[in-house]
Coordinates of C-alpha atoms and ligand atoms in Angstrom, one line a residue:
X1 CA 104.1 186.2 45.6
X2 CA 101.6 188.6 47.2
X3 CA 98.5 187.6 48.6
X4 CA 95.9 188.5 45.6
X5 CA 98.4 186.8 43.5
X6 CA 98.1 183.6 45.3
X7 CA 94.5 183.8 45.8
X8 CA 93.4 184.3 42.2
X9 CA 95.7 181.5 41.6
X10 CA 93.8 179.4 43.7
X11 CA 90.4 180.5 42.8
X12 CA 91.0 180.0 39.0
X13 CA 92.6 176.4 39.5
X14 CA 89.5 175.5 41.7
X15 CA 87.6 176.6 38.6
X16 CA 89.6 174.7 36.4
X17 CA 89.0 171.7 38.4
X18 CA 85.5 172.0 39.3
X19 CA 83.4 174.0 37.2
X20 CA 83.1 171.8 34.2
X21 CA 80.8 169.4 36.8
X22 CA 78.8 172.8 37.9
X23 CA 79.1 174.8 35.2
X24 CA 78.3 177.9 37.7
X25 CA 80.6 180.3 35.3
X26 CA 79.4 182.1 31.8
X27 CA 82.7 183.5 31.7
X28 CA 85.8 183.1 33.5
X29 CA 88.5 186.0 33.4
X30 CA 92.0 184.0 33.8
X31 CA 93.6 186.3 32.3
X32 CA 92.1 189.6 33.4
X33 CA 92.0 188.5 36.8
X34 CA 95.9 187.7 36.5
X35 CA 96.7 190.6 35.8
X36 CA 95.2 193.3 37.7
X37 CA 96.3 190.6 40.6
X38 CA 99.8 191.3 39.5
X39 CA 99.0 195.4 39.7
X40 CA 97.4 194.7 43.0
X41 CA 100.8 194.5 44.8
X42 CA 101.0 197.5 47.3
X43 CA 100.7 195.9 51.0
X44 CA 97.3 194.9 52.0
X45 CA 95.1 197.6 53.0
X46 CA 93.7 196.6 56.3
X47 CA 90.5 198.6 56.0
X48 CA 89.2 196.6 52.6
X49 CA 88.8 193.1 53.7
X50 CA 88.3 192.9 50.2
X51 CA 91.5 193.7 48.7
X52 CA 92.9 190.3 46.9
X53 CA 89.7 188.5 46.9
X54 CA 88.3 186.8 44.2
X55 CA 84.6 187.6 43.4
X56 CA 82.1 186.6 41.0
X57 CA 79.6 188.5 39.4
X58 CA 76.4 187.5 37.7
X59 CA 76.2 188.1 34.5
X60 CA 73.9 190.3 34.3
X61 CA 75.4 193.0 35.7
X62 CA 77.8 195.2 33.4
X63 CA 81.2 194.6 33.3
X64 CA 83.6 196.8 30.9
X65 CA 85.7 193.7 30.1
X66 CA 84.3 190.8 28.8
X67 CA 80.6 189.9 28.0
X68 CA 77.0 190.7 29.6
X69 CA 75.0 188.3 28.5
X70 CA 72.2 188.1 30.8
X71 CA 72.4 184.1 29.7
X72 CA 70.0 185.2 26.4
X73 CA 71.4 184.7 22.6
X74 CA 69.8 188.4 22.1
X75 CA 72.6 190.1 24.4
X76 CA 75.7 187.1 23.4
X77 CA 77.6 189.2 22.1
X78 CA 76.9 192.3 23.9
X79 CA 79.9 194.3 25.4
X80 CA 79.1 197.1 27.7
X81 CA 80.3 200.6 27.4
X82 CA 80.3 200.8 30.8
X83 CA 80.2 199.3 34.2
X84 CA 78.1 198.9 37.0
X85 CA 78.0 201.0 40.2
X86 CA 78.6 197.9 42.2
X87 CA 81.6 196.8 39.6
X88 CA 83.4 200.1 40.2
X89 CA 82.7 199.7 44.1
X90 CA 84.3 196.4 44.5
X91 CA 87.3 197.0 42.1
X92 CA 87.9 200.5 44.6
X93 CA 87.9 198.3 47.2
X94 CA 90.8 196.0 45.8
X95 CA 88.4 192.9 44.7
X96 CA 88.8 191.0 41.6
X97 CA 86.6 189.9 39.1
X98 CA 87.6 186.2 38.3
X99 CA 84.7 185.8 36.1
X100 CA 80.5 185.9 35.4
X101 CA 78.4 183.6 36.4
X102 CA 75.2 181.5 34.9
X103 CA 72.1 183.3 35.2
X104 CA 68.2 181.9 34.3
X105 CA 67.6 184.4 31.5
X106 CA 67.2 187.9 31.6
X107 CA 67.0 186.7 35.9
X108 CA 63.7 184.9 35.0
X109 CA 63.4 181.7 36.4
X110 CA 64.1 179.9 39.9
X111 CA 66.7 177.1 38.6
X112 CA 68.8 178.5 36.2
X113 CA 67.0 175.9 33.5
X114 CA 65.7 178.9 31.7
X115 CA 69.8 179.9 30.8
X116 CA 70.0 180.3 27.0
X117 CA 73.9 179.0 28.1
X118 CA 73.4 176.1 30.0
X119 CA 72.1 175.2 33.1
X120 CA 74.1 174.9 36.4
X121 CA 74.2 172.0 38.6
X122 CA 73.6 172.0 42.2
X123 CA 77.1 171.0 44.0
X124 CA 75.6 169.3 46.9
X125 CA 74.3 166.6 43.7
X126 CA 73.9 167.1 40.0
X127 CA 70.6 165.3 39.8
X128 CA 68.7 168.9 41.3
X129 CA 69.0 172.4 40.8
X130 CA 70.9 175.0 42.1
X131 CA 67.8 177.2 42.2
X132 CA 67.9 180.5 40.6
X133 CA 68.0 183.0 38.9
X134 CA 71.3 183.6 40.7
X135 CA 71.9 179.6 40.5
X136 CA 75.7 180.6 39.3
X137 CA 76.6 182.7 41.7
X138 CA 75.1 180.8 44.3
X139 CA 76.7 177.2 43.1
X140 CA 80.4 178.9 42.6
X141 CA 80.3 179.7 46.2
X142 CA 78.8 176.2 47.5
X143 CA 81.6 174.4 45.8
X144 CA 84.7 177.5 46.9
X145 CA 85.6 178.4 43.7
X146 CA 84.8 182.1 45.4
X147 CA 83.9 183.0 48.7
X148 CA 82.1 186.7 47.5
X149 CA 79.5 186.8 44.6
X150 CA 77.0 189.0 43.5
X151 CA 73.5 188.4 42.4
X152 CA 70.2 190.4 41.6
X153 CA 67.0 189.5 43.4
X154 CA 63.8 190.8 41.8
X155 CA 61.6 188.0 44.0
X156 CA 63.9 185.8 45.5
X157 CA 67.0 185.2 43.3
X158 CA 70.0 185.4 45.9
X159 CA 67.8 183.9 48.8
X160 CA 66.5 180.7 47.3
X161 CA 69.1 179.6 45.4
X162 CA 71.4 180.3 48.5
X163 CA 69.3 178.1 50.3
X164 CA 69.2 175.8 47.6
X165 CA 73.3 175.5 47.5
X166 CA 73.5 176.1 51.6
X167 CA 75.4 179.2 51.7
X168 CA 74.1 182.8 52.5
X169 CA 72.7 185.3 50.5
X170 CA 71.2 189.1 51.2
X171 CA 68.6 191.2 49.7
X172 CA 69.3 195.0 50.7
X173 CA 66.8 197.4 51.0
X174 CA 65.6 198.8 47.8
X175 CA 67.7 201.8 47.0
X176 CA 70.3 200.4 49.5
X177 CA 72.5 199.8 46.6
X178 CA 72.8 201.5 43.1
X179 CA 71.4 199.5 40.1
X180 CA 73.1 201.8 37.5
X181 CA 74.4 198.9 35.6
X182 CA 72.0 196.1 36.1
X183 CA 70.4 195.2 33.2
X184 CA 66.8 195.8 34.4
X185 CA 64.3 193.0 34.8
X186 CA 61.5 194.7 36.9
X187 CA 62.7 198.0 37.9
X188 CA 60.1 198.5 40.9
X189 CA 61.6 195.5 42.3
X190 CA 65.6 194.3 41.4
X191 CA 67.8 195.1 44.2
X192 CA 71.8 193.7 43.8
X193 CA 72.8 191.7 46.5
X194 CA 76.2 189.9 48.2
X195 CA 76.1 185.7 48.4
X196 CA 79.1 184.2 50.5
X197 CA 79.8 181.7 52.8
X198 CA 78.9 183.5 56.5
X199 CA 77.5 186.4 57.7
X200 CA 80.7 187.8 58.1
X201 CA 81.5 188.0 54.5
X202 CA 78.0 189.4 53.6
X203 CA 78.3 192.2 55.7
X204 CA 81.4 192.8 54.4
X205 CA 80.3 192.6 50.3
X206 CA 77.3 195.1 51.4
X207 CA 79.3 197.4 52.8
X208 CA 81.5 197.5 49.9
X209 CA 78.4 197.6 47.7
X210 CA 76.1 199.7 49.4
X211 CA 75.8 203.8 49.3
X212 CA 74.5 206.6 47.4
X213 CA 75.0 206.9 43.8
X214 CA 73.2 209.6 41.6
X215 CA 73.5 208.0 38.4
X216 CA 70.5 205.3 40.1
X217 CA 67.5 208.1 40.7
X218 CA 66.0 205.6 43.4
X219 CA 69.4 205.1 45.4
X220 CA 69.2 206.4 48.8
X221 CA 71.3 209.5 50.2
X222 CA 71.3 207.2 53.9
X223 CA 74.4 206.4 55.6
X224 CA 76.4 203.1 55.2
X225 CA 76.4 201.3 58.8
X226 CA 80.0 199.7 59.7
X227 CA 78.3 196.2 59.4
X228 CA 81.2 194.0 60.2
X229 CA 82.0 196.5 63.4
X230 CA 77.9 195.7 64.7
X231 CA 78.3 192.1 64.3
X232 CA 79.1 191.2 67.4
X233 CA 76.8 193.9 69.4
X234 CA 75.3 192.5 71.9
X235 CA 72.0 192.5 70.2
X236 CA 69.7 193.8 73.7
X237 CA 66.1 192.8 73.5
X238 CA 65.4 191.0 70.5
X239 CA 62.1 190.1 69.8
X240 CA 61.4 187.7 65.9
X241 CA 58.2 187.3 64.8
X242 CA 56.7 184.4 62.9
X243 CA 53.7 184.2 60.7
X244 CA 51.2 181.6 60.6
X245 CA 51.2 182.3 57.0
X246 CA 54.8 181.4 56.4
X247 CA 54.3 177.3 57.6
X248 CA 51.5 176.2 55.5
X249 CA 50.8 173.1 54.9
X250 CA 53.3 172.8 51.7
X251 CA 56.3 173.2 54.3
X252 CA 58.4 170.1 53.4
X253 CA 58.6 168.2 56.6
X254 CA 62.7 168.4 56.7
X255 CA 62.3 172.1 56.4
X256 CA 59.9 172.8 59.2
X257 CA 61.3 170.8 61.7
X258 CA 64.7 172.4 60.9
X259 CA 63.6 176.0 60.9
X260 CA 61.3 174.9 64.0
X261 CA 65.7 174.1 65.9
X262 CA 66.8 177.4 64.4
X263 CA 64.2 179.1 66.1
X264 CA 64.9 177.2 69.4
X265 CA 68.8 177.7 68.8
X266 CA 67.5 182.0 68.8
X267 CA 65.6 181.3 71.6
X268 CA 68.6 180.3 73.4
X269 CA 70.7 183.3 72.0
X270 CA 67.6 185.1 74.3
X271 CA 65.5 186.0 71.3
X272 CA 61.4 186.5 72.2
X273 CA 59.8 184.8 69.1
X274 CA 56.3 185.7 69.1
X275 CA 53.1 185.2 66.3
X276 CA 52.8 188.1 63.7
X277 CA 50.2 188.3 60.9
X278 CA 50.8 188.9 57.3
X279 CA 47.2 188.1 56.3
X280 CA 47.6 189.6 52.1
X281 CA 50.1 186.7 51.6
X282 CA 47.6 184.4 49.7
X283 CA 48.1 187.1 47.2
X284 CA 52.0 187.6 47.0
X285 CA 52.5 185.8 43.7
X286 CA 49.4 186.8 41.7
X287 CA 50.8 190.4 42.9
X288 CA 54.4 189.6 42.0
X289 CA 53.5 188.1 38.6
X290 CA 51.6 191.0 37.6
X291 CA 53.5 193.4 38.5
X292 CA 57.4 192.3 37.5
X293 CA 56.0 191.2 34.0
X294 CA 54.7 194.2 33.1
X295 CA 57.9 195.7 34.4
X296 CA 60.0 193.4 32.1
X297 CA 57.4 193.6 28.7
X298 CA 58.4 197.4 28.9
X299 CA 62.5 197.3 29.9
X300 CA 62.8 194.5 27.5
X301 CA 61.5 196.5 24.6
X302 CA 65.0 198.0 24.1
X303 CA 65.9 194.7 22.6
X304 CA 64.8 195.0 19.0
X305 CA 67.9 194.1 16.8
X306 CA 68.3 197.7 16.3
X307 CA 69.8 199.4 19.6
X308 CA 70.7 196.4 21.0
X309 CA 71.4 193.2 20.5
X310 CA 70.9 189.7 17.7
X311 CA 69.7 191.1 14.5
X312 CA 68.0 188.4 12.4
X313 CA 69.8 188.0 8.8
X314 CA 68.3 188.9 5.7
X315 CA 64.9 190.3 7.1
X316 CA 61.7 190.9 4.5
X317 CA 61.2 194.4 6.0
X318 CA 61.5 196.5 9.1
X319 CA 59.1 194.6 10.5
X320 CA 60.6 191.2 10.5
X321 CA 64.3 193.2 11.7
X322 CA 61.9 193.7 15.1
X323 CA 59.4 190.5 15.0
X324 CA 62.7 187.6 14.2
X325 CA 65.4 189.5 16.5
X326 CA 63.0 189.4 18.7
X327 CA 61.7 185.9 17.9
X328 CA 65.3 184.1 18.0
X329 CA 66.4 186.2 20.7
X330 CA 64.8 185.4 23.5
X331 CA 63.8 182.2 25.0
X332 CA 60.2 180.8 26.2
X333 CA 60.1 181.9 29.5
X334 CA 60.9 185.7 28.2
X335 CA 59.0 185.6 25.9
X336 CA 55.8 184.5 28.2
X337 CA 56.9 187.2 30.4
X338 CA 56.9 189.7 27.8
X339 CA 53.4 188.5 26.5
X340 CA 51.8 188.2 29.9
X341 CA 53.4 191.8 31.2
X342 CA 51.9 193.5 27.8
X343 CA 48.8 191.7 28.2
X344 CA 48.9 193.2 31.7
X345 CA 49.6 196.6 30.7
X346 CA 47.2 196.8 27.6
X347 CA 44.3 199.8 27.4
X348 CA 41.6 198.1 29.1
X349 CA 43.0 195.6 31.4
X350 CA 45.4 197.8 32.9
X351 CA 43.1 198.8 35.6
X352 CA 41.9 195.4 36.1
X353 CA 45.3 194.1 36.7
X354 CA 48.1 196.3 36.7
X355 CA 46.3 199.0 39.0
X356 CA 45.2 196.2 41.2
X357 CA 48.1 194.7 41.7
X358 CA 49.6 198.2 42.9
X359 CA 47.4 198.6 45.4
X360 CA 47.8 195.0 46.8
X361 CA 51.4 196.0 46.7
X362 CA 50.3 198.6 49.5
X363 CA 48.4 196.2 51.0
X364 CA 51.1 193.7 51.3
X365 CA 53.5 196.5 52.4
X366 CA 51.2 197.4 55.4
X367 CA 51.2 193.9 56.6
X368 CA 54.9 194.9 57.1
X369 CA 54.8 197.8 58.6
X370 CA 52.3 196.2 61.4
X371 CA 54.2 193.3 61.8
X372 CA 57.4 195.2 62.9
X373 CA 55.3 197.5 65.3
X374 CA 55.8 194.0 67.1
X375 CA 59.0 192.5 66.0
X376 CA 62.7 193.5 65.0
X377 CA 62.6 190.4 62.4
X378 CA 60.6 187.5 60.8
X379 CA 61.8 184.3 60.4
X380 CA 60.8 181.8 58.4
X381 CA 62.1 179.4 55.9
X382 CA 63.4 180.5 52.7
X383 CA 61.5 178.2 50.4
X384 CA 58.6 175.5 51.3
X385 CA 60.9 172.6 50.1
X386 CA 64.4 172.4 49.7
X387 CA 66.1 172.0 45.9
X388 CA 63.9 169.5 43.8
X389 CA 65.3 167.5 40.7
X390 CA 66.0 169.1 37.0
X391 CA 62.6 168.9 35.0
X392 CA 60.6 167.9 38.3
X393 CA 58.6 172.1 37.8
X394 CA 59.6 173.0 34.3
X395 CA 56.7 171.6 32.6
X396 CA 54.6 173.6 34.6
X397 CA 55.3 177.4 35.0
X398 CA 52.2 177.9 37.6
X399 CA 53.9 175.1 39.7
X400 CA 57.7 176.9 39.4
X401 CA 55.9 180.7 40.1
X402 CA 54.6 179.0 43.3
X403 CA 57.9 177.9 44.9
X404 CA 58.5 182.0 45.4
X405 CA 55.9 182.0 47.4
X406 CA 58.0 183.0 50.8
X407 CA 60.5 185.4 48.9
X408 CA 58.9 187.8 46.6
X409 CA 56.7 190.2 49.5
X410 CA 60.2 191.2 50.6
X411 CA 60.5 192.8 47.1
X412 CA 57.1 194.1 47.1
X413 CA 57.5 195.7 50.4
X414 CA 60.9 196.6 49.6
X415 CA 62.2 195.2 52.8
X416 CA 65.9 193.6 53.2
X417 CA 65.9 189.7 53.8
X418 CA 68.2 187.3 54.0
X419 CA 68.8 183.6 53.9
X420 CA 71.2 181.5 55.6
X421 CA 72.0 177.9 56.0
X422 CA 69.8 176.2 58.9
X423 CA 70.3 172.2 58.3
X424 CA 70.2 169.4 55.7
X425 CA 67.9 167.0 54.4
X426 CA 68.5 163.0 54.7
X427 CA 69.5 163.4 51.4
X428 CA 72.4 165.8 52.4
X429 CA 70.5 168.8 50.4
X430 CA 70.5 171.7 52.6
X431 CA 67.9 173.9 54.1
X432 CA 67.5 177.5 54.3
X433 CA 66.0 179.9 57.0
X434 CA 64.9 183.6 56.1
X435 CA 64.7 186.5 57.8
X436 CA 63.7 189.7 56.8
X437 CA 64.1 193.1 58.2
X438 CA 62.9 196.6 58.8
X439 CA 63.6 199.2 56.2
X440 CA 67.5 199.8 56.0
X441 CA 68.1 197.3 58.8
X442 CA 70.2 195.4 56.7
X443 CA 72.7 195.3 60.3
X444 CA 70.0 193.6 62.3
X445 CA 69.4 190.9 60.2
X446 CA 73.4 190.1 59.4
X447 CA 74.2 190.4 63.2
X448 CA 70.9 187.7 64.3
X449 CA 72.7 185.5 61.2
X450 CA 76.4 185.9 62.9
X451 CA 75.5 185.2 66.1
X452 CA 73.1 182.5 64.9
X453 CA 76.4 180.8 63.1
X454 CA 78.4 181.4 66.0
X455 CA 76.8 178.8 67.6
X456 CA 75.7 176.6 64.4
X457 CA 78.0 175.0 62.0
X458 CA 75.4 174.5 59.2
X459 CA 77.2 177.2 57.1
X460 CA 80.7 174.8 57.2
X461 CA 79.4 172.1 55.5
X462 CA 80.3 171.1 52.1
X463 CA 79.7 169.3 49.2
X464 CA 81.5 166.6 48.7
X465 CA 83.0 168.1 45.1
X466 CA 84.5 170.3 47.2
X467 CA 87.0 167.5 48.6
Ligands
LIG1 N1 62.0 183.2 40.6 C1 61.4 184.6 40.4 C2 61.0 184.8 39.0 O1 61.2 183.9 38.2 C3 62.4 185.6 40.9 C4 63.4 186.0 39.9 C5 64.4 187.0 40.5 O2 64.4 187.4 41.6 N2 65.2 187.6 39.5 O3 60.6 185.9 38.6

């Protein structure tokens, strides 16, 4: 039996057996994946580390076979006519797609309760959340039913629910990787990114992933580093910065003291840490929420029954095809998004909020650019606390926009940042450290993470499902 054979065989039985307790999977492709297994039979190309690996892919990025459903009734049936740069990419490079995974709506959300599916559990315990809005991708990975998945990250969806489900996820640069083929949440923002279970495999998912493609107008004509080859670099003087503004006071305890050995474990890997300033980071959420709902009030108007999409039966008029597709199609959190973006965006306020919020956006992005006149990379953790329980933020959205609190400026800036494993709770929930990088220094950041697991085993632990 040849290798991808045998390892899409074992990734779909390990679905079998263990998704039904996560439910990480929208869709899972046993027969699809078989198959192009089976035409995968020439000798292993040693160049691809890829070739024969299973990989998942959320679900809202576009697939030819199957479903995109972004996880909303309005797109359940929805087949693409075509498929994503990053889909074409890894199925070049000798991947295969074993299936799509759970998504908080339309990428809204941080726990994947806001799924029109289902939601997924966190594998480390079903009581809590796998975090989101890549909660599927994140969870298959945490429990091995893959070791590669894809998410999007508009303001922290690969980096907190990685740190939610203790393995590692990246946010390139924006324009680092194509987004022909992601269905757009907030254009300005969405960058698709690799989760796995080490640096290693990251590097090796972005390299696949990343490059220029034309069909993606903000894609970047820059070279692709050999990530995997700069790994093991030595990596000279390295000096991280951390900001004050990082470690407030709604740092979980657990959290801060583990982030506080991480950076003592750098230390000892001859990192200079020193204090950096991001003083517009009181305003990273209002700035986020502004922004990325307007964004997503306009891409989301394409959903209207008629071009796209769940049409309501029998409407009255044209009106009602628009107002009840609409209506039934999307859930709450959408549809607050929608309202609060068009709100946002509307003659008279625009100024007063949208404009403003751009130009905080430049503001924010300065506090970057100063920062990293001192530093290579900022640490800090990924979220304030680690996963919380199903329910505990869902009644109030204010409370859920302010757990994003340490990812979204990344987006805003446009910055890559990453998150890896750094520790686990009492409880056994693990604990996430952040770092984020210079423009298109996407290397930097995976080789401080490899090094840093080198030396760390937090990254090997595993649920106990996994057993
Ligand atoms: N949790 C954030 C939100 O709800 C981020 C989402 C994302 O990155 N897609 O908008």
């Amino acid at each position: 039996m040849s290798q991808a054979i045998e390892n899409v065989a074992s990734a779909l039985t390990r679905i079998d057996q263990i998704d039904p307790r996560v439910r990480a999977m929208a869709a899972i492709w046993s027969d699809r994946a078989t198959s192009r297994a089976e035409t995968l039979s020439a000798p292993r190309d040693a160049k691809s580390p890829l070739w024969g690996m299973p990989v998942a892919v959320k679900d809202n990025i576009c697939t030819l076979d199957g479903k995109t459903t972004c996880a909303s009734r309005i797109l359940e049936d929805f087949q693409s006519p075509y498929a994503a740069d990053v889909v074409e990419r890894l199925e070049r490079a000798g991947a295969i797609i074993v299936g799509k995974t759970n998504l908080d709506e339309f990428a809204m959300g941080s726990t994947t309760e806001n799924s029109g599916l289902f939601p997924t559990l966190n594998p480390w315990n079903p009581e809590y959340v796998p975090g989101g809005s890549s909660g599927g991708s994140a969870a298959a990975v945490a429990s091995r039913m893959v070791e590669f998945a894809l998410g999007s990250d508009t303001g922290g969806s690969i980096r907190q629910p990685a740190s939610f489900c203790g393995v590692c996820g990246l946010k390139p640069t924006y324009g680092r990787v194509s987004r022909y083929g992601l269905v757009a949440f907030a254009s300005s923002l969405d960058q698709i990114g690799p989760l796995a279970t080490n640096a290693w495999q990251l590097a090796v998912l972005l390299g696949v992933i990343a490059g220029h493609d034309s069909r993606d107008s903000t894609c970047f004509d820059t070279p692709v580093p050999d990530y995997v080859s700069m790994l093991n670099e030595p990596m000279g003087r390295l000096r991280i910065g951390v900001a004050a503004e990082y470690f407030g006071d709604g740092v979980h305890p657990e959290t801060r003291k583990a982030v506080e050995s991480a950076i003592e474990t750098l230390k000892k890997l001859g990192a200079e840490v020193s204090e950096v300033r991001l003083p517009h980071t009181k305003y990273v959420i209002a700035c986020y929420y502004l922004i990325c709902t307007a964004e997503a009030s306009s891409n989301l108007a394409r959903f209207d029954g008629v071009r796209y999409g769940h049409r309501t039966e029998s409407p009255k008029d044209y009106f009602e095809v628009y107002s009840k597709s609409r209506a039934e199609g999307f859930g709450a959190e959408v549809k607050r998004r929608i309202m609060l973006g068009t709100f946002a965006l509307s003659s008279g306020y625009y100024d007063q909020y949208y404009n403003k919020a751009l130009r905080v956006r430049t503001l924010i992005r300065q506090d970057f650019d100063r920062a990293f006149e001192q530093c290579d990379a900022i640490l800090s953790p990924t979220t304030p606390t680690p996963a919380f329980k199903f329910g505990e933020k869902s009644h109030s959205p204010l409370e859920m926009y302010l757990t994003d609190i340490y990812n979204c400026a990344a987006n805003l800036a446009g910055i890559p940042a990453l998150s890896i494993p750094c520790g686990h709770t009492s409880d056994g929930m693990p604990i996430g450290l952040q770092l984020m990088g210079k423009h298109f220094d996407e290397a930097k950041l995976l080789q401080i993470a490899h090094q840093f697991q080198q030396v760390t085993d937090f990254h090997k632990k595993r649920p106990a499902i996994c057993a």
